[in-house]
CSV table of C-alpha atoms in Angstrom, one decimal:
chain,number,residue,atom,x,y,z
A,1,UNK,CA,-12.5,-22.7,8.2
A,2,UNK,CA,-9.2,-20.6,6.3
A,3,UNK,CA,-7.1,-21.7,4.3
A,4,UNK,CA,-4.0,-22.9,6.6
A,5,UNK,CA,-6.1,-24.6,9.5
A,6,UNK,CA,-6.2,-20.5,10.9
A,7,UNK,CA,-9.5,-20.1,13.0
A,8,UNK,CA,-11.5,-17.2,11.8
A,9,UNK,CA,-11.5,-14.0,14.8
A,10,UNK,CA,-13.9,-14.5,17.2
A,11,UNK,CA,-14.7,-10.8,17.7
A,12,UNK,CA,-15.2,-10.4,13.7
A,13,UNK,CA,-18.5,-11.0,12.0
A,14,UNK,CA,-19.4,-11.1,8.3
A,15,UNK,CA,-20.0,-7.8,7.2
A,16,UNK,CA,-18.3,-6.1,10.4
A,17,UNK,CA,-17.5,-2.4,9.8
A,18,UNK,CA,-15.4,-2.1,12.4
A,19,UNK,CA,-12.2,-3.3,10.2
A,20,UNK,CA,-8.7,-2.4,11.6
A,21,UNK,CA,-7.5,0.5,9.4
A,22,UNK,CA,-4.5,-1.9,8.7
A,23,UNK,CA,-6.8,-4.5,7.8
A,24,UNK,CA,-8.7,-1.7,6.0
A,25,UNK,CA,-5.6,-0.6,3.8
A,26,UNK,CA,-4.8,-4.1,3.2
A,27,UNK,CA,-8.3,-5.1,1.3
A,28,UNK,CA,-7.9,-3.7,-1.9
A,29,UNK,CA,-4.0,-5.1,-2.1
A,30,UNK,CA,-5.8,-8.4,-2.1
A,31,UNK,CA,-8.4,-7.4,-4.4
A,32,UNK,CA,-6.0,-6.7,-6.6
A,33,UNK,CA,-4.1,-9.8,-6.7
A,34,UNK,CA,-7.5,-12.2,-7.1
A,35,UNK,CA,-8.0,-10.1,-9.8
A,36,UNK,CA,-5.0,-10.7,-11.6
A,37,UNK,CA,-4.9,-14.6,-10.4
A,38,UNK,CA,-8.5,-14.5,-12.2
A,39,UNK,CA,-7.0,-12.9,-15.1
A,40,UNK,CA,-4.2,-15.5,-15.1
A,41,UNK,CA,-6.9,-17.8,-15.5
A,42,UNK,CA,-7.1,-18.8,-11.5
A,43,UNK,CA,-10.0,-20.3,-9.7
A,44,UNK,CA,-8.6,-21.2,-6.4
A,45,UNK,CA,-5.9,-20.1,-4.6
A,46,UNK,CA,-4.2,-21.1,-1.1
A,47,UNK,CA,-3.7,-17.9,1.8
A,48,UNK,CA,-0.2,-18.2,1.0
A,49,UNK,CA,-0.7,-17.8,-3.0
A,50,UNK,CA,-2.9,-14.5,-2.1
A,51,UNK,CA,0.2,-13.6,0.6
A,52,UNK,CA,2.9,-14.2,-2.3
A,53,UNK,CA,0.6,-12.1,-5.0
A,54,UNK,CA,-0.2,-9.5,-2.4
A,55,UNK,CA,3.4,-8.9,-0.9
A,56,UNK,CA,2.7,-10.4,3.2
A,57,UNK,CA,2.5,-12.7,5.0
A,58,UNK,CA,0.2,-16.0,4.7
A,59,UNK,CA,-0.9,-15.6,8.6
A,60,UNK,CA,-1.6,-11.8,7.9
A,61,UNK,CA,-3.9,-13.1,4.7
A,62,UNK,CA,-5.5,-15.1,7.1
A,63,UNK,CA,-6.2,-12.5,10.1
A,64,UNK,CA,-6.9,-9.8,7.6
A,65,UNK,CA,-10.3,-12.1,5.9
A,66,UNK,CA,-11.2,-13.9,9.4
A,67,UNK,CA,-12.6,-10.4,10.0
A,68,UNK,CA,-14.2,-10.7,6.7
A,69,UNK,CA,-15.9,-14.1,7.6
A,70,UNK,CA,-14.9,-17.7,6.9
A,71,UNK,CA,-14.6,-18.0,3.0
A,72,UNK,CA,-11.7,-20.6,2.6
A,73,UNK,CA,-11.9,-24.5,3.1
A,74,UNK,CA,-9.0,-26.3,4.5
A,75,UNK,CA,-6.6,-28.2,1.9
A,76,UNK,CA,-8.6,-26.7,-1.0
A,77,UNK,CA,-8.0,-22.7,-0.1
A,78,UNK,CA,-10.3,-19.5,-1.3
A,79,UNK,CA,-12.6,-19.7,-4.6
A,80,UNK,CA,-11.0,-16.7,-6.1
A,81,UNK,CA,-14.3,-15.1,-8.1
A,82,UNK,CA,-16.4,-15.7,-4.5
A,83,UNK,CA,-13.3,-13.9,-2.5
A,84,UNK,CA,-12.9,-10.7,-5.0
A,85,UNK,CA,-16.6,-10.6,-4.4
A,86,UNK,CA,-17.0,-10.4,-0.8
A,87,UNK,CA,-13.6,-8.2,-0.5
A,88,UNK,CA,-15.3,-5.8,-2.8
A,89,UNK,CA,-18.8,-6.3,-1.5
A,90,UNK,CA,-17.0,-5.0,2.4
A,91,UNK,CA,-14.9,-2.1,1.0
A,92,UNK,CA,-17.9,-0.5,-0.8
A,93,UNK,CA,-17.2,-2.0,-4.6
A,94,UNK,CA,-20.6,-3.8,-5.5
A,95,UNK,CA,-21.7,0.1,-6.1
A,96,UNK,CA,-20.8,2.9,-8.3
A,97,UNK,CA,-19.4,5.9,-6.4
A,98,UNK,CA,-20.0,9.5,-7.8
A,99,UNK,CA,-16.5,11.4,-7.5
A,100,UNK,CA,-15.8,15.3,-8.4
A,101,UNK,CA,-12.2,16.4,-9.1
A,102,UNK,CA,-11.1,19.8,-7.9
A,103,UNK,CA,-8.0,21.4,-9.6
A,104,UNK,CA,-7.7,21.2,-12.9
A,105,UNK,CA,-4.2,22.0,-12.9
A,106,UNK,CA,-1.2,19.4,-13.9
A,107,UNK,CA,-2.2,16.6,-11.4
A,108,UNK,CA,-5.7,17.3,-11.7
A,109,UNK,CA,-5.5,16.4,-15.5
A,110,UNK,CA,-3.8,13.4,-14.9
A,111,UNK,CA,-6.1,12.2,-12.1
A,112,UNK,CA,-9.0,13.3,-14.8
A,113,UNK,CA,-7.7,11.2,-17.8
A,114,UNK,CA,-7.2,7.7,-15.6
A,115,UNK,CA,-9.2,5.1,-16.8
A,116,UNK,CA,-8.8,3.1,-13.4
A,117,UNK,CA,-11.1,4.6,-11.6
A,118,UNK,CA,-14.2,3.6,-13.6
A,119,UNK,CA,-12.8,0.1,-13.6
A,120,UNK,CA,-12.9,0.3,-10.3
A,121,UNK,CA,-15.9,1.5,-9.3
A,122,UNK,CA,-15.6,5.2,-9.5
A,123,UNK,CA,-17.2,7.2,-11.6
A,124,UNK,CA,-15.6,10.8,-12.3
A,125,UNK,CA,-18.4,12.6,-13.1
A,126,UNK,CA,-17.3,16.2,-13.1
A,127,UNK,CA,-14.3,18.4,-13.4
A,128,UNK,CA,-14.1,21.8,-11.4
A,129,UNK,CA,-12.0,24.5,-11.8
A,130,UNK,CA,-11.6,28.4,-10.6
A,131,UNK,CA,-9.8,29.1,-13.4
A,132,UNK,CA,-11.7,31.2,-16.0
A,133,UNK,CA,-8.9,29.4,-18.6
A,134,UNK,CA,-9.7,26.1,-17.9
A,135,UNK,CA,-13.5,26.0,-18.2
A,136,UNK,CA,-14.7,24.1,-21.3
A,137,UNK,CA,-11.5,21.9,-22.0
A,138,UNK,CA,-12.4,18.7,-22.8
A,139,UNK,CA,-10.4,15.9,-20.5
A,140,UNK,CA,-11.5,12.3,-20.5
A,141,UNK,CA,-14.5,12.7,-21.9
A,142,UNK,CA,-15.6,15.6,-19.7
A,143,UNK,CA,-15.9,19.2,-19.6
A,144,UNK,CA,-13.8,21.7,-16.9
A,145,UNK,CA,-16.6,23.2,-15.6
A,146,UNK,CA,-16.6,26.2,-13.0
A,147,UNK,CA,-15.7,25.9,-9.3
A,148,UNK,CA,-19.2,27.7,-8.3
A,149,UNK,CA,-21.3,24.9,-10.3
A,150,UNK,CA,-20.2,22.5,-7.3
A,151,UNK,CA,-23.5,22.3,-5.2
A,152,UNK,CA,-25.6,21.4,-8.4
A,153,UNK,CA,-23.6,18.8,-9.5
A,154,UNK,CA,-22.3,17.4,-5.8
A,155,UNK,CA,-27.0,17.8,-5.6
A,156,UNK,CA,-27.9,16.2,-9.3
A,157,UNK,CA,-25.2,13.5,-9.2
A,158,UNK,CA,-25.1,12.4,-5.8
A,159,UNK,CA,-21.6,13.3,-5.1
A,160,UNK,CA,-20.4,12.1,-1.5
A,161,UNK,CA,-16.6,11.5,-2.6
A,162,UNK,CA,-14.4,14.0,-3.7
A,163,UNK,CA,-10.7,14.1,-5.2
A,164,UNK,CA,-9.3,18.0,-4.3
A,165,UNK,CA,-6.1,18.8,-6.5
A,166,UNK,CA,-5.5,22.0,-6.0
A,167,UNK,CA,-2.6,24.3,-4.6
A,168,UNK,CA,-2.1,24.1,-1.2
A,169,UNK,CA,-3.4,27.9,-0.5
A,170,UNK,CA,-6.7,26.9,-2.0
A,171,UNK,CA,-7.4,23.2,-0.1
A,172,UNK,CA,-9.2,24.5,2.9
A,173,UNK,CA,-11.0,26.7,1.3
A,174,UNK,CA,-12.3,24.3,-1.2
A,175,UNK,CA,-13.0,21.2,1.1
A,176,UNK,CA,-15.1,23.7,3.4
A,177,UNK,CA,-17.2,23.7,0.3
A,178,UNK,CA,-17.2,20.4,-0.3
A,179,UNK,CA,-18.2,19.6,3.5
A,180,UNK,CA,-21.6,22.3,3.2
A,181,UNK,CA,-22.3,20.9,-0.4
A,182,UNK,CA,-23.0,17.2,1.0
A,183,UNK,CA,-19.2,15.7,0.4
A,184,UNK,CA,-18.4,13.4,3.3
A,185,UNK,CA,-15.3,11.7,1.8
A,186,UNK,CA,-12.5,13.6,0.5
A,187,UNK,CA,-9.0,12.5,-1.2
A,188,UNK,CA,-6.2,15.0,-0.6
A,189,UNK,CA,-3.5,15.4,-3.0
A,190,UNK,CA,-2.7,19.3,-2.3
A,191,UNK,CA,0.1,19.8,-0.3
A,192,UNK,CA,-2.0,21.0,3.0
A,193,UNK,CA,-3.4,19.8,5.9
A,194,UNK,CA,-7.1,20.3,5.8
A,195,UNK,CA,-10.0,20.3,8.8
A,196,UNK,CA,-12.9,18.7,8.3
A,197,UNK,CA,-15.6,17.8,11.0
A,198,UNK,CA,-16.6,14.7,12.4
A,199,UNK,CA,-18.3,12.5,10.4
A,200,UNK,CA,-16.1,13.4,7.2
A,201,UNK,CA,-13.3,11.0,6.2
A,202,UNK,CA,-9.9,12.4,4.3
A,203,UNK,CA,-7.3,10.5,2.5
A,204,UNK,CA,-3.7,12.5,2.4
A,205,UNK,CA,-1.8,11.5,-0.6
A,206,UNK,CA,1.2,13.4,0.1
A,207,UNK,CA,3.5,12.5,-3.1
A,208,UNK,CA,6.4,14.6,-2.1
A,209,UNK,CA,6.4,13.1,1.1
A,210,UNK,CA,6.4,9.2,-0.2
A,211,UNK,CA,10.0,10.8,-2.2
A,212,UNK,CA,11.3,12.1,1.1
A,213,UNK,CA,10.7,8.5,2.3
A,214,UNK,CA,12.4,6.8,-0.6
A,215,UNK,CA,15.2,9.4,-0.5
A,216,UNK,CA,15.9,8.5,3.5
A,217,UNK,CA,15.6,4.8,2.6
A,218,UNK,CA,18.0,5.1,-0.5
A,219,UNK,CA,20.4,7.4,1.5
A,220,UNK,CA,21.0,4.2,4.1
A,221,UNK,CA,21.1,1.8,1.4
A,222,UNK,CA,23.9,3.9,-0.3
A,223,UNK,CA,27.6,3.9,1.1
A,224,UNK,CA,29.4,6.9,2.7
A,225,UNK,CA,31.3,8.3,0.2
A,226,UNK,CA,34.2,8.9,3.3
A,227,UNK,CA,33.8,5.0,3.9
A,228,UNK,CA,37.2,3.4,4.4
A,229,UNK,CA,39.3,6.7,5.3
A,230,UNK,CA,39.2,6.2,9.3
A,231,UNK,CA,36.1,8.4,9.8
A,232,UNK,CA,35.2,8.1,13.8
A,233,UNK,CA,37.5,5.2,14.0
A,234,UNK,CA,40.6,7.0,15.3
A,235,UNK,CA,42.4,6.2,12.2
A,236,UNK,CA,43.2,9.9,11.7
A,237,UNK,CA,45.0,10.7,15.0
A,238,UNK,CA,47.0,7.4,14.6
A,239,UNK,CA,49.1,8.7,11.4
A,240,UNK,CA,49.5,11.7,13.1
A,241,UNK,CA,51.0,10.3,16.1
């Protein structure tokens, strides 16, 4: 049984890929946190430890891994090495995942010089690029090789993930070559919307977008500079009575 006496979901089975995309999106918060409560020196750790270290809820811990199995034990809570593993084991991470970047350009550097995806399970293992310029600069470790060398390395490396970081003009263009080289997964940072068939999965990381949303959320948070002076209260037409 969980941690906190919750029963696990009798529609979810061990291994089950039919997660909820919430549950989905939730999975590697977690995996996260054990991993820092492992760095910390943590063994064990209640639903609502994993909630605090994870920003939700204790009963949202406890939906989210009932669809996962049953890998707590009441009054003692989850073995915190076992839990990373099976989190990681259902999201893919027991492997090494061949990625490509596309787009060389500012974001496309940075993306190429993060050492968190390798620690993660993601191995970057080449860097493409139209531009004539960018060929042969060295970033991370690797090479900027040419755009047109993507079907031998997407066929030599096993590619089936790729991260496109281009201008928004070029993104179609670029994932319909990705699709017909083998790609099946694909993570979006240009500014576009892209189409991809069925059976091929795309991330949008919009980061102007995620601003927009701050700026909305900082704009309520903020008072109105004509706060106090009567505004829609009548105020105004009083004194002038």
């Amino acid at each position: 049984m969980t941690s906190g006496g919750a029963p696990p979901d009798p529609t979810a089975t061990p291994g089950d890929k039919g997660l909820p995309e919430a549950t989905l999106a939730r999975l590697p918060v977690y995996l996260r946190a054990l991993a820092a409560l492992a760095d910390a020196g943590t063994t064990t750790c209640s639903s609502e430890a994993l909630a605090t270290a994870s920003g939700v809820t204790g009963a949202k811990v406890r939906k989210d891994l009932s669809h996962l199995g049953s890998y707590g034990t009441r009054g003692v809570g989850y073995d915190v090495s076992y839990l990373r593993y099976q989190i990681a084991r259902e999201i893919g991470l027991t492997q090494d995942w061949a990625v490509v970047v596309v787009g060389i350009g500012n974001l496309g550097h940075a993306l190429a010089n993060y050492s968190g995806f390798r620690s993660r399970g993601f191995d970057v293992v080449a860097l493409l690029d139209a531009d004539h310029e960018r060929h042969g600069e060295e970033i991370g470790g690797l090479r900027v090789r040419p755009f047109d060398d993507l079907e031998g390395v997407v066929a030599e490396k096993g590619v089936t993930i790729a991260v496109i970081a281009t201008p928004a003009a070029a993104a179609q263009q670029v994932a319909d070559r990705l699709v017909a080289a083998g790609v099946t997964s694909i993570l979006n940072f240009a500014p576009a919307v892209i189409a991809v068939p069925d059976g091929v999965d795309v991330r949008k990381v919009d980061l102007s977008t995620e601003l927009q949303i701050l700026a909305y959320h900082e704009q309520r948070k903020a008072p109105s500079p004509r706060a106090g002076r009567g505004v829609g209260t009548g105020s105004r037409g009083e004194e002038s009575a």
